[in-house]
Coordinates of C-alpha atoms in Angstrom, one line a residue:
X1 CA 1.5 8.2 -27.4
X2 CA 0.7 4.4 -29.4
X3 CA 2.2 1.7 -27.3
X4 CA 3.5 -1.2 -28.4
X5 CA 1.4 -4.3 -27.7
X6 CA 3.9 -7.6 -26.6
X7 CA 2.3 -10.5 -26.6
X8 CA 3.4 -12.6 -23.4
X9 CA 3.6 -16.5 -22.5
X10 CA 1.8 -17.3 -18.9
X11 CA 4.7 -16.8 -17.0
X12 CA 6.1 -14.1 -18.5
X13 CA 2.7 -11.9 -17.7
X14 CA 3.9 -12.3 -14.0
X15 CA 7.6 -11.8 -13.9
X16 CA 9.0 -8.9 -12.4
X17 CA 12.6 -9.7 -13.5
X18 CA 15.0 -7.0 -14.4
X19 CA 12.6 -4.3 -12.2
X20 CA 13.3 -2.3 -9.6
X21 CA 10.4 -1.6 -7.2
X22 CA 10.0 1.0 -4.1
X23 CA 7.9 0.3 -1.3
X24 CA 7.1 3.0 1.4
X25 CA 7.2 2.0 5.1
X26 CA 7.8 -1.6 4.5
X27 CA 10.0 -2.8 7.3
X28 CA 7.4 -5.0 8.8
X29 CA 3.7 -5.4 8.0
X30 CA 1.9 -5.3 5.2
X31 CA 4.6 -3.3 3.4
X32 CA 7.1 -5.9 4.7
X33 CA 4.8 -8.9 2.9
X34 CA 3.8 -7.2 -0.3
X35 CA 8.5 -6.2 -0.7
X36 CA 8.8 -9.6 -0.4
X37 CA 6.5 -11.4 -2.9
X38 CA 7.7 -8.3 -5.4
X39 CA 11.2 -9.8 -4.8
X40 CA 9.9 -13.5 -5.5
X41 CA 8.6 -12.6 -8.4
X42 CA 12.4 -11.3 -9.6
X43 CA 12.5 -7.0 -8.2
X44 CA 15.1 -5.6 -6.8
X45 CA 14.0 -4.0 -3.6
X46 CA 14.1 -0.4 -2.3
X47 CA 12.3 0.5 0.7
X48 CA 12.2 3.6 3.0
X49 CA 11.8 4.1 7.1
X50 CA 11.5 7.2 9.0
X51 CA 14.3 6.4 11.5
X52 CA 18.2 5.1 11.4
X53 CA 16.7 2.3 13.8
X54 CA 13.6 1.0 12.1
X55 CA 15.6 0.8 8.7
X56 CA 18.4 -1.7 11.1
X57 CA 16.0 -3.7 11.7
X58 CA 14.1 -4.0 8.3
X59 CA 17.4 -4.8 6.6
X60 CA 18.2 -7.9 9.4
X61 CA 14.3 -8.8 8.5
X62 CA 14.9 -8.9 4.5
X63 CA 18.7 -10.2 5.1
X64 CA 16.8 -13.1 7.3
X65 CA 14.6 -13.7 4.1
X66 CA 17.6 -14.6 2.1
X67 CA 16.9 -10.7 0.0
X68 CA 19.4 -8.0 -0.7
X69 CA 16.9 -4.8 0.0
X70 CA 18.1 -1.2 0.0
X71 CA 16.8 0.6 3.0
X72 CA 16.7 4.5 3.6
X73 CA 16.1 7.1 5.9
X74 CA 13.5 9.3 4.5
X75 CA 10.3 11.0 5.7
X76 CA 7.6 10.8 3.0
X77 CA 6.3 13.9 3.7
X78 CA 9.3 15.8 2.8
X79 CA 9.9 17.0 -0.5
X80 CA 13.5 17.6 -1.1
X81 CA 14.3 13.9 0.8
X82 CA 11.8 12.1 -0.9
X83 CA 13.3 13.5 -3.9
X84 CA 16.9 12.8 -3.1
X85 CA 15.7 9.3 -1.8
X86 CA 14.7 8.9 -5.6
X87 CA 18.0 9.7 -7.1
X88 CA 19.5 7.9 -5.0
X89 CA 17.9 4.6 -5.8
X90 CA 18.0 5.3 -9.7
X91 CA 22.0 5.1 -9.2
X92 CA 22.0 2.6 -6.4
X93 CA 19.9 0.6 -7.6
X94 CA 18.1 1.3 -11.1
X95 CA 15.4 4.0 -12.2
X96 CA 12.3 2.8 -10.3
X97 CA 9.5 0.4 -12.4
X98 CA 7.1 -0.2 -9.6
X99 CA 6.1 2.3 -6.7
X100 CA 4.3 0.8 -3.9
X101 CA 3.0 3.8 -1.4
X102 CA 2.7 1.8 1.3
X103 CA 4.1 4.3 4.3
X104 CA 1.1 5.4 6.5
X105 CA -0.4 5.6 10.0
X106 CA -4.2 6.3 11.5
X107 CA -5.3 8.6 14.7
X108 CA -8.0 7.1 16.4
X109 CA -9.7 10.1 18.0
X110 CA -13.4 11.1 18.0
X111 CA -13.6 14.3 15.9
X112 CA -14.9 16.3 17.9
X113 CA -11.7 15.6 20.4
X114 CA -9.5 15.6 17.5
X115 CA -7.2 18.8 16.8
X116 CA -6.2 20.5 13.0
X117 CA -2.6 19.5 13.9
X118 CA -3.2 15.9 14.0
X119 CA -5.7 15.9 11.4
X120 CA -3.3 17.4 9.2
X121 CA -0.6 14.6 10.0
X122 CA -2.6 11.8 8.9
X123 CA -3.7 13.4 5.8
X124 CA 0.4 14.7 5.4
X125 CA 1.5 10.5 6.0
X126 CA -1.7 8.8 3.8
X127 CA -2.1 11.3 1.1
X128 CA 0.5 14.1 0.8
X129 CA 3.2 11.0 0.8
X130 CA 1.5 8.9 -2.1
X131 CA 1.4 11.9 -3.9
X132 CA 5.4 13.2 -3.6
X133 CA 6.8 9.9 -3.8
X134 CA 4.8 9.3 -6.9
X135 CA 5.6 12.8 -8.1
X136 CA 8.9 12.1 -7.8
X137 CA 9.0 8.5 -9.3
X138 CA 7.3 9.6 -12.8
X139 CA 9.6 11.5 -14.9
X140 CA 11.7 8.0 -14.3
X141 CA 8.7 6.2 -15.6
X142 CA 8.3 8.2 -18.6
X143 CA 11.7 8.6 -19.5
X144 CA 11.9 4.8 -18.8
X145 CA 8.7 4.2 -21.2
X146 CA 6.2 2.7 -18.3
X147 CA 5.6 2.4 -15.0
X148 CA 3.7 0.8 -12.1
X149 CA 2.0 2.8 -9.0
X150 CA 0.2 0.9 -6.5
X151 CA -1.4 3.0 -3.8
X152 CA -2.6 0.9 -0.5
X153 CA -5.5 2.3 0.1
X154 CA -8.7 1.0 2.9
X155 CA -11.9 0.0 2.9
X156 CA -12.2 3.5 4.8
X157 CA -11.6 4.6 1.1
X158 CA -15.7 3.8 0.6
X159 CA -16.8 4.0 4.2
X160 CA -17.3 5.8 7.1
X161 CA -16.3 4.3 10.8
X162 CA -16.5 6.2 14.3
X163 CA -13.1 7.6 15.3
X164 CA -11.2 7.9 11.7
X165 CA -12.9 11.1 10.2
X166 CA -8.6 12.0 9.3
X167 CA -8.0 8.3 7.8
X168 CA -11.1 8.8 6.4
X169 CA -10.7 11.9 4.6
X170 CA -6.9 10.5 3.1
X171 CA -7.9 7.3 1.9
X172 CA -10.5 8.4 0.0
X173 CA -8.8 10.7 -1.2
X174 CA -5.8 8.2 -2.4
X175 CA -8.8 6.6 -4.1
X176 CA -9.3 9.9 -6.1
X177 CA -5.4 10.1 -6.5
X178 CA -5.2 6.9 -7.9
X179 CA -8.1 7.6 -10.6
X180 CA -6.0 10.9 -11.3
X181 CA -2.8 9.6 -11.8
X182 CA -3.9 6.7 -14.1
X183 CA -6.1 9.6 -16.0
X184 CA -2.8 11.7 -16.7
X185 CA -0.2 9.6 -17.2
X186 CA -1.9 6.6 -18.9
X187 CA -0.7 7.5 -22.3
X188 CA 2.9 7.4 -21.2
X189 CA 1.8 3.6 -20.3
X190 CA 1.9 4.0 -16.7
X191 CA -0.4 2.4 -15.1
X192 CA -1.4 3.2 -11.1
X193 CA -3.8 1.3 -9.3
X194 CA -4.5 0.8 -5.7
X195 CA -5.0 -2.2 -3.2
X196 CA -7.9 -1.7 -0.6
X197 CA -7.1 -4.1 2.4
X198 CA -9.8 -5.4 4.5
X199 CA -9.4 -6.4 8.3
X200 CA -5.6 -7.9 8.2
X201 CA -4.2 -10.3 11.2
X202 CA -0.7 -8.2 11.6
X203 CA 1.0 -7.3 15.0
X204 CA -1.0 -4.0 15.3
X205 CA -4.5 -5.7 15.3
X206 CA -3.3 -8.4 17.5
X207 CA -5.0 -7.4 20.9
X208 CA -8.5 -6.7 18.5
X209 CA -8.3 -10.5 18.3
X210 CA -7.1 -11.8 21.7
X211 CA -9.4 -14.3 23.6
X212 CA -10.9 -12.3 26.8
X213 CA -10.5 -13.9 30.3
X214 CA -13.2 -15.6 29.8
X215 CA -12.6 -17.6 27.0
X216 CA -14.3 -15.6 24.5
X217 CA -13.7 -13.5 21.5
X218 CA -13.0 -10.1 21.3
X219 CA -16.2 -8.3 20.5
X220 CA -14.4 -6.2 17.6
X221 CA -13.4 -9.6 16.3
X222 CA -16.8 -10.8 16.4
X223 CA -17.9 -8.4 14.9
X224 CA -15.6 -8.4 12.0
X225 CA -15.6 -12.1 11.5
X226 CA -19.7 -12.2 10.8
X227 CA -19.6 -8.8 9.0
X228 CA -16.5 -10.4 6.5
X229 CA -18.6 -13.5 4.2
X230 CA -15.1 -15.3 4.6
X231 CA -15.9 -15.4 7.7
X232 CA -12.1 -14.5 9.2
X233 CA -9.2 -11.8 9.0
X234 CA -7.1 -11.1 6.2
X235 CA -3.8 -12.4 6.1
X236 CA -0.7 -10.5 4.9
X237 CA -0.2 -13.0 2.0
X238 CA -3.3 -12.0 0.7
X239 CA -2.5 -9.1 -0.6
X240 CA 0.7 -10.6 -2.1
X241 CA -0.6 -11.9 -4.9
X242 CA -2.7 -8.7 -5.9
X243 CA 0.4 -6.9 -5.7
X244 CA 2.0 -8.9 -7.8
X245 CA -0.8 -8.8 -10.6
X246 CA -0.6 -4.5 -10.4
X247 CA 3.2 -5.0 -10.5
X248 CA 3.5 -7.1 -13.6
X249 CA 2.7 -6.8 -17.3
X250 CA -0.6 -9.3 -16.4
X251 CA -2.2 -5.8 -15.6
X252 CA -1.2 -3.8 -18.6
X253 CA -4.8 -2.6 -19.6
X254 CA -6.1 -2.5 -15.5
X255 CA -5.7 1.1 -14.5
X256 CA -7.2 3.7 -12.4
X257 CA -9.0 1.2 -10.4
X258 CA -9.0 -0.2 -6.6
X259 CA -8.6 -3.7 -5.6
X260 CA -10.1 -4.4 -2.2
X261 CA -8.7 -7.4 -0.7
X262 CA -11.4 -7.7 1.9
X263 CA -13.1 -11.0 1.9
X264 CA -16.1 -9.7 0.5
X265 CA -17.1 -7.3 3.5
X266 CA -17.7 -4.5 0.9
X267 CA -20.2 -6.6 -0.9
X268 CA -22.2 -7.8 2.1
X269 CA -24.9 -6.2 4.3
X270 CA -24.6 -8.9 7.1
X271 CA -26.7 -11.1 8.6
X272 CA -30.3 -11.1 9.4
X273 CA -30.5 -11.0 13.4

């Protein structure tokens, strides 16, 4: 399929006017920060939760931003909802430009300890989602004549850590997803990339960062701090502006890869001791 090349001013290579973008599990968090710079860049917002009461309180949270989101109750896991969830939006709301497949969790549990029932759930969350929602969100795309998928994958996408062998296993795997999806449906002009976070400051790492009684840092933080040449966490407004750039026409030609946000901790080997 040829696709016409339009030739953009500066501004124009970063608008998100006149789309309509989905973002998975983005009541708070990183999903939260990434909906909202979408928005500021001219989306209209969609976003899912898995309960009645975590969508209330995303929709006070965007409605205390000043943005009109449109929350909904759906379980990314599940076919038939996320497929409804999908419909729903493209009459609510418009056919969906830009899918953001945010939604996951982690299990922190030694293999060994760790049973098939909740290694399957991570994988189910982290890689079975991605791969519904975005099922589901294509034939829009191609009908639509382009699209934009933007998986969030990890740094545990390259590497290995002790206790995530389940996170492990889905995030790379997203990575592979990713190189798929752009593989397959780049003809049709849709484009799917994915953003690799490094160690972000959210509410869920807080106590990884907390001062101990005596005054000192946390050893984790210590430890990720020297290992990250920035030399400190991520914030969630770092990822922001890379999702912008895999959300717009700026990243037209950019498919198929990952984008880790990581303050260089991939590149670096650490410090001689």
């Amino acid at each position: 399929m040829k696709q016409e090349i339009i030739r953009r001013s500066p501004g124009e290579m970063f608008s998100l006017e006149g789309k309509t973008a989905l973002v998975t599990g983005a009541s708070h968090g990183i999903g939260f920060a990434i909906a909202k710079s979408l928005s500021d860049a001219g989306a209209q917002i969609a976003f899912n939760c898995s309960s009645a009461e975590s969508l209330e309180r995303g929709l006070a949270a965007y409605r205390n931003e000043g943005i009109e989101a449109h929350g909904y109750v759906c379980d990314v896991t599940d076919e038939p909802s996320v497929e409804a969830m999908v419909a729903e939006i493209a009459d609510q709301v418009g056919v969906i430009d830009i899918l953001v497949n945010n939604a996951g969790m982690i299990r922190r549990v030694p293999m060994h300890e760790m049973n098939a029932d909740e290694f399957r759930r991570v994988i189910d969350v982290d890689l079975t989602g991605p791969f519904l929602v975005s099922k589901a969100v294509i034939p829009g795309m191609i009908r639509k004549g382009g699209g934009k998928i933007i998986n969030v994958c990890s740094m545990m996408s390259e590497l290995g850590r002790e206790t995530v062998s389940a996170y492990a296993a889905a995030k790379g795997g997203l990575k592979m997803l990713t190189k798929n999806i752009a593989s397959e449906y780049g003809a049709y002009n849709i484009q799917c990339n994915g953003i690799g976070p490094g160690y972000i400051a959210t509410t869920q790492t807080a106590p990884l960062r907390e001062r101990q009684a005596d005054g000192s840092r946390h050893p984790f933080d210590q430890f990720i701090t020297a290992r990250t040449p920035a030399g400190r966490w991520g914030t969630v407004e770092d990822l922001t502006g890379p999702a912008i750039f895999l959300a717009s026409p700026a990243s037209d030609f950019v498919n198929g890869q990952i984008l880790y946000v990581d303050g260089g901790i991939l590149a670096y080997i650490g410090k001689q001791p």
